[in-house]
Coordinates of C-alpha atoms and ligand atoms in Angstrom, one line a residue:
M124 CA 1.2 -11.0 2.5
K125 CA 1.6 -8.3 4.1
L126 CA -1.4 -5.4 4.2
F127 CA -0.4 -2.0 4.3
I128 CA -3.3 1.0 4.6
D129 CA -3.6 3.3 1.6
T130 CA -4.7 6.5 3.7
A131 CA -3.5 10.0 5.5
D132 CA -6.9 9.7 7.4
V133 CA -5.5 8.7 10.9
D134 CA -8.8 7.5 12.4
E135 CA -9.2 5.3 9.3
I136 CA -5.5 3.8 10.2
R137 CA -6.4 3.4 14.4
Q138 CA -9.0 1.3 13.3
A139 CA -7.4 -0.7 11.0
A140 CA -4.8 -1.2 13.6
A141 CA -6.7 -1.9 16.3
M142 CA -8.2 -4.6 13.9
G143 CA -4.9 -6.4 14.0
V144 CA -3.8 -6.5 10.1
L145 CA -1.9 -3.7 9.8
D146 CA 1.6 -3.7 8.7
G147 CA 2.3 -0.8 7.2
V148 CA 0.6 2.9 5.9
T149 CA 0.9 4.5 2.0
T150 CA 0.1 8.1 1.7
N151 CA 0.0 10.0 -1.6
P152 CA -0.4 13.8 -2.3
S153 CA -3.9 12.9 -2.9
L154 CA -4.8 11.5 0.5
I155 CA -2.6 14.1 2.1
A156 CA -4.7 16.7 0.7
K157 CA -7.9 15.1 1.4
T158 CA -6.9 15.5 5.4
G159 CA -6.6 19.3 5.1
R160 CA -3.6 18.7 7.4
P161 CA 0.0 19.9 6.6
F162 CA 2.1 17.0 5.3
E163 CA 5.0 16.9 7.9
E164 CA 2.6 17.4 10.7
V165 CA -0.1 14.5 9.2
V166 CA 3.6 11.9 8.6
K167 CA 5.0 12.3 11.8
E168 CA 1.6 11.4 13.7
I169 CA 1.3 8.2 11.1
C170 CA 4.8 7.2 11.7
S171 CA 4.2 7.3 15.6
M172 CA 1.2 5.2 15.3
I173 CA 2.4 2.0 13.5
P174 CA 5.8 0.8 13.8
G175 CA 5.5 -0.2 10.1
P176 CA 6.8 1.2 7.1
V177 CA 4.9 4.4 6.7
S178 CA 5.3 5.9 2.8
A179 CA 5.4 9.7 2.1
E180 CA 5.7 10.9 -1.3
C181 CA 8.4 13.9 -3.0
M182 CA 6.7 16.2 -4.7
S183 CA 9.7 17.1 -6.8
T184 CA 10.2 15.5 -10.6
D185 CA 14.0 16.6 -11.3
A186 CA 16.7 14.3 -9.7
E187 CA 18.6 16.6 -8.0
D188 CA 15.4 17.8 -5.8
L189 CA 13.9 14.7 -5.3
I190 CA 17.3 13.7 -3.6
E191 CA 16.9 16.7 -1.6
E192 CA 13.5 16.4 -0.8
G193 CA 13.9 13.0 0.2
R194 CA 16.5 13.1 2.0
R195 CA 14.6 15.5 4.3
I196 CA 11.1 13.6 4.1
A197 CA 13.2 10.5 5.3
E198 CA 14.4 12.8 8.5
I199 CA 11.1 12.6 9.8
A200 CA 10.5 9.0 11.2
D201 CA 12.8 6.2 11.4
N202 CA 10.1 4.0 9.7
I203 CA 9.6 6.3 6.8
A204 CA 9.8 5.2 3.3
V205 CA 10.2 7.6 0.5
K206 CA 8.0 7.3 -2.6
V207 CA 9.6 8.9 -5.8
P208 CA 8.1 8.5 -9.4
L209 CA 8.8 5.9 -12.0
T210 CA 10.6 8.3 -14.6
V211 CA 14.1 8.5 -15.3
D212 CA 14.9 10.9 -12.4
G213 CA 13.2 8.9 -10.4
L214 CA 15.8 6.3 -10.4
R215 CA 18.5 8.3 -9.9
A216 CA 16.9 9.3 -7.0
T217 CA 16.3 6.0 -6.0
K218 CA 19.9 4.9 -6.6
A219 CA 21.2 7.9 -4.4
L220 CA 18.4 7.6 -1.7
S221 CA 18.9 4.0 -1.1
A222 CA 22.8 3.9 -1.3
D223 CA 22.2 6.5 2.2
G224 CA 20.2 3.7 3.1
V225 CA 16.4 5.5 2.9
K226 CA 13.9 2.9 2.1
V227 CA 12.2 3.9 -1.8
N228 CA 9.0 2.9 -2.9
V229 CA 8.8 3.8 -6.6
T230 CA 5.3 4.2 -7.4
L231 CA 3.2 5.4 -10.6
C232 CA 4.3 2.0 -12.2
F233 CA 2.4 0.7 -15.0
H234 CA 4.7 -2.0 -17.1
P235 CA 6.8 -4.8 -15.9
V236 CA 9.9 -3.6 -17.3
Q237 CA 9.8 0.2 -15.2
A238 CA 9.1 -2.0 -12.3
L239 CA 12.6 -4.1 -13.8
L240 CA 14.6 -0.7 -13.8
A241 CA 13.1 0.0 -10.0
A242 CA 14.7 -3.4 -8.8
K243 CA 17.8 -2.5 -10.6
A244 CA 18.0 1.2 -8.7
G245 CA 18.1 -0.6 -5.6
A246 CA 14.2 0.5 -4.8
T247 CA 12.5 -1.2 -1.5
Y248 CA 9.1 -1.6 -3.1
V249 CA 7.8 -0.9 -6.5
S250 CA 4.3 0.0 -6.3
P251 CA 2.1 -1.1 -9.4
F252 CA -1.2 0.5 -10.2
V253 CA -3.5 -1.8 -10.6
G254 CA -6.8 -0.1 -10.5
R255 CA -6.0 2.6 -12.8
L256 CA -4.6 0.1 -15.6
D257 CA -8.2 -1.9 -15.5
D258 CA -10.0 1.6 -15.9
I259 CA -8.4 1.7 -19.2
T260 CA -9.4 -2.2 -20.1
T261 CA -5.7 -3.4 -19.7
D262 CA -5.2 -5.9 -16.9
G263 CA -4.1 -4.4 -13.9
M264 CA -3.3 -8.1 -12.0
G265 CA -1.7 -9.5 -15.2
L266 CA 1.2 -6.5 -14.3
I267 CA 1.4 -8.2 -11.2
A268 CA 1.6 -11.5 -12.4
D269 CA 4.7 -10.5 -14.7
I270 CA 6.6 -8.2 -12.0
V271 CA 6.1 -11.3 -9.4
T272 CA 7.7 -13.6 -12.2
I273 CA 10.5 -11.2 -13.1
F274 CA 11.7 -10.6 -9.6
D275 CA 11.8 -14.3 -8.5
N276 CA 13.4 -15.1 -11.6
Y277 CA 16.7 -13.3 -10.7
D278 CA 16.0 -13.0 -6.6
F279 CA 15.7 -9.2 -6.4
P280 CA 14.8 -8.3 -3.0
T281 CA 12.5 -5.5 -4.2
E282 CA 9.2 -6.2 -2.9
V283 CA 6.1 -6.0 -5.1
L284 CA 3.5 -3.4 -3.6
V285 CA 0.3 -3.8 -4.8
A286 CA -1.2 -0.4 -5.4
S287 CA -4.6 1.5 -6.2
I288 CA -6.8 -1.6 -5.2
R289 CA -10.6 -1.2 -5.9
H290 CA -12.1 -4.3 -4.5
P291 CA -11.5 -7.3 -2.2
I292 CA -11.3 -9.3 -5.5
H293 CA -7.5 -7.4 -6.1
V294 CA -6.5 -8.5 -2.7
L295 CA -7.0 -12.1 -3.0
E296 CA -5.4 -12.2 -7.0
A297 CA -2.5 -10.1 -5.5
A298 CA -2.3 -12.6 -2.9
R299 CA -2.3 -15.8 -4.9
L300 CA 0.1 -14.2 -7.5
G301 CA 3.0 -14.1 -4.1
A302 CA 3.2 -10.2 -4.3
H303 CA 4.7 -8.9 -0.8
V304 CA 2.3 -6.0 -0.3
S305 CA -1.2 -5.3 -0.8
T306 CA -1.9 -1.4 -0.1
I307 CA -5.6 -1.1 0.7
P308 CA -8.1 1.5 1.6
Y309 CA -9.9 1.6 4.8
K310 CA -13.6 0.3 2.9
V311 CA -11.8 -2.0 1.1
I312 CA -10.1 -3.7 4.4
A313 CA -13.5 -3.6 5.9
Q314 CA -15.2 -5.6 2.8
L315 CA -12.7 -8.3 3.4
A316 CA -13.8 -9.3 6.8
N317 CA -17.4 -9.4 5.9
H318 CA -19.5 -12.5 4.6
P319 CA -23.1 -12.5 4.8
L320 CA -23.1 -16.1 5.7
T321 CA -21.0 -14.7 8.7
D322 CA -23.8 -12.7 9.4
I323 CA -26.7 -15.4 9.0
G324 CA -24.4 -17.5 11.0
I325 CA -24.4 -15.8 14.1
E326 CA -28.0 -14.6 13.9
R327 CA -29.1 -18.3 13.7
F328 CA -26.6 -19.1 16.7
L329 CA -28.2 -16.0 18.8
A330 CA -31.8 -16.7 18.0
D331 CA -31.2 -20.7 19.0
W332 CA -29.4 -19.6 22.5
R333 CA -32.3 -17.5 23.3
K334 CA -34.5 -20.5 22.6
S335 CA -32.6 -22.6 24.6
Q336 CA -33.3 -19.8 27.6
Q337 CA -29.8 -20.2 28.9
S338 CA -27.4 -17.9 29.7
A339 CA -24.0 -17.5 28.4
Ligands
G3P604 O1 -1.4 5.1 -3.0 C1 -1.3 5.2 -4.6 C2 -2.5 4.7 -5.0 O2 -3.5 3.6 -4.0 C3 -3.9 5.0 -5.4 O3 -5.0 4.5 -5.8 O4 -7.5 4.4 -6.3 O5 -6.2 7.0 -6.6 O6 -5.9 4.8 -8.4 P1 -6.2 5.0 -7.0

């Protein structure tokens, strides 16, 4: 499973990349707004930091505007994936942009049949939001299981990009289900690496080593 970081904060991206675990980046308008920086400047910087795909989201809602904006965003760098919403207009834009050879990430997916349409329209990625479904007492990971089954049934090349991840169990379940990508906030990436028994083990080894009075 590929691991993307879900952030527009370049320091967080640098730290995750240094861990050697980063395959790509996803941003959204809320994450870009949090940086306080202009959209194009921050997206260009992120694209120069990692070779993998960087998702940058269109703000238009109408198909023609989405296509025009998507083409403009795709010009920013070779590793851009243009994000469009999972609406009728978004699907029209997905068809047009993917025909141009642009990588399209269809976002805000909350139902398996929406994902089926995104795959039919030529999406490179579809982004189901698991955390936001859990928030309304609906099984977010059940959505991932359904989409993975449907895509496998028909050999769709569209990748399932699990988004709105809130904790390590979401990542574990995504990997168990065979999702192609998880996009994860930096805080959760750090949580994945941590285990209390690892910390206790290090302390014990260090204490025993000190007792032996040897030097490394
Ligand atoms: O990038 C989209 C998604 O990951 C948003 O997550 O936590 O705002 O639902 P969240």
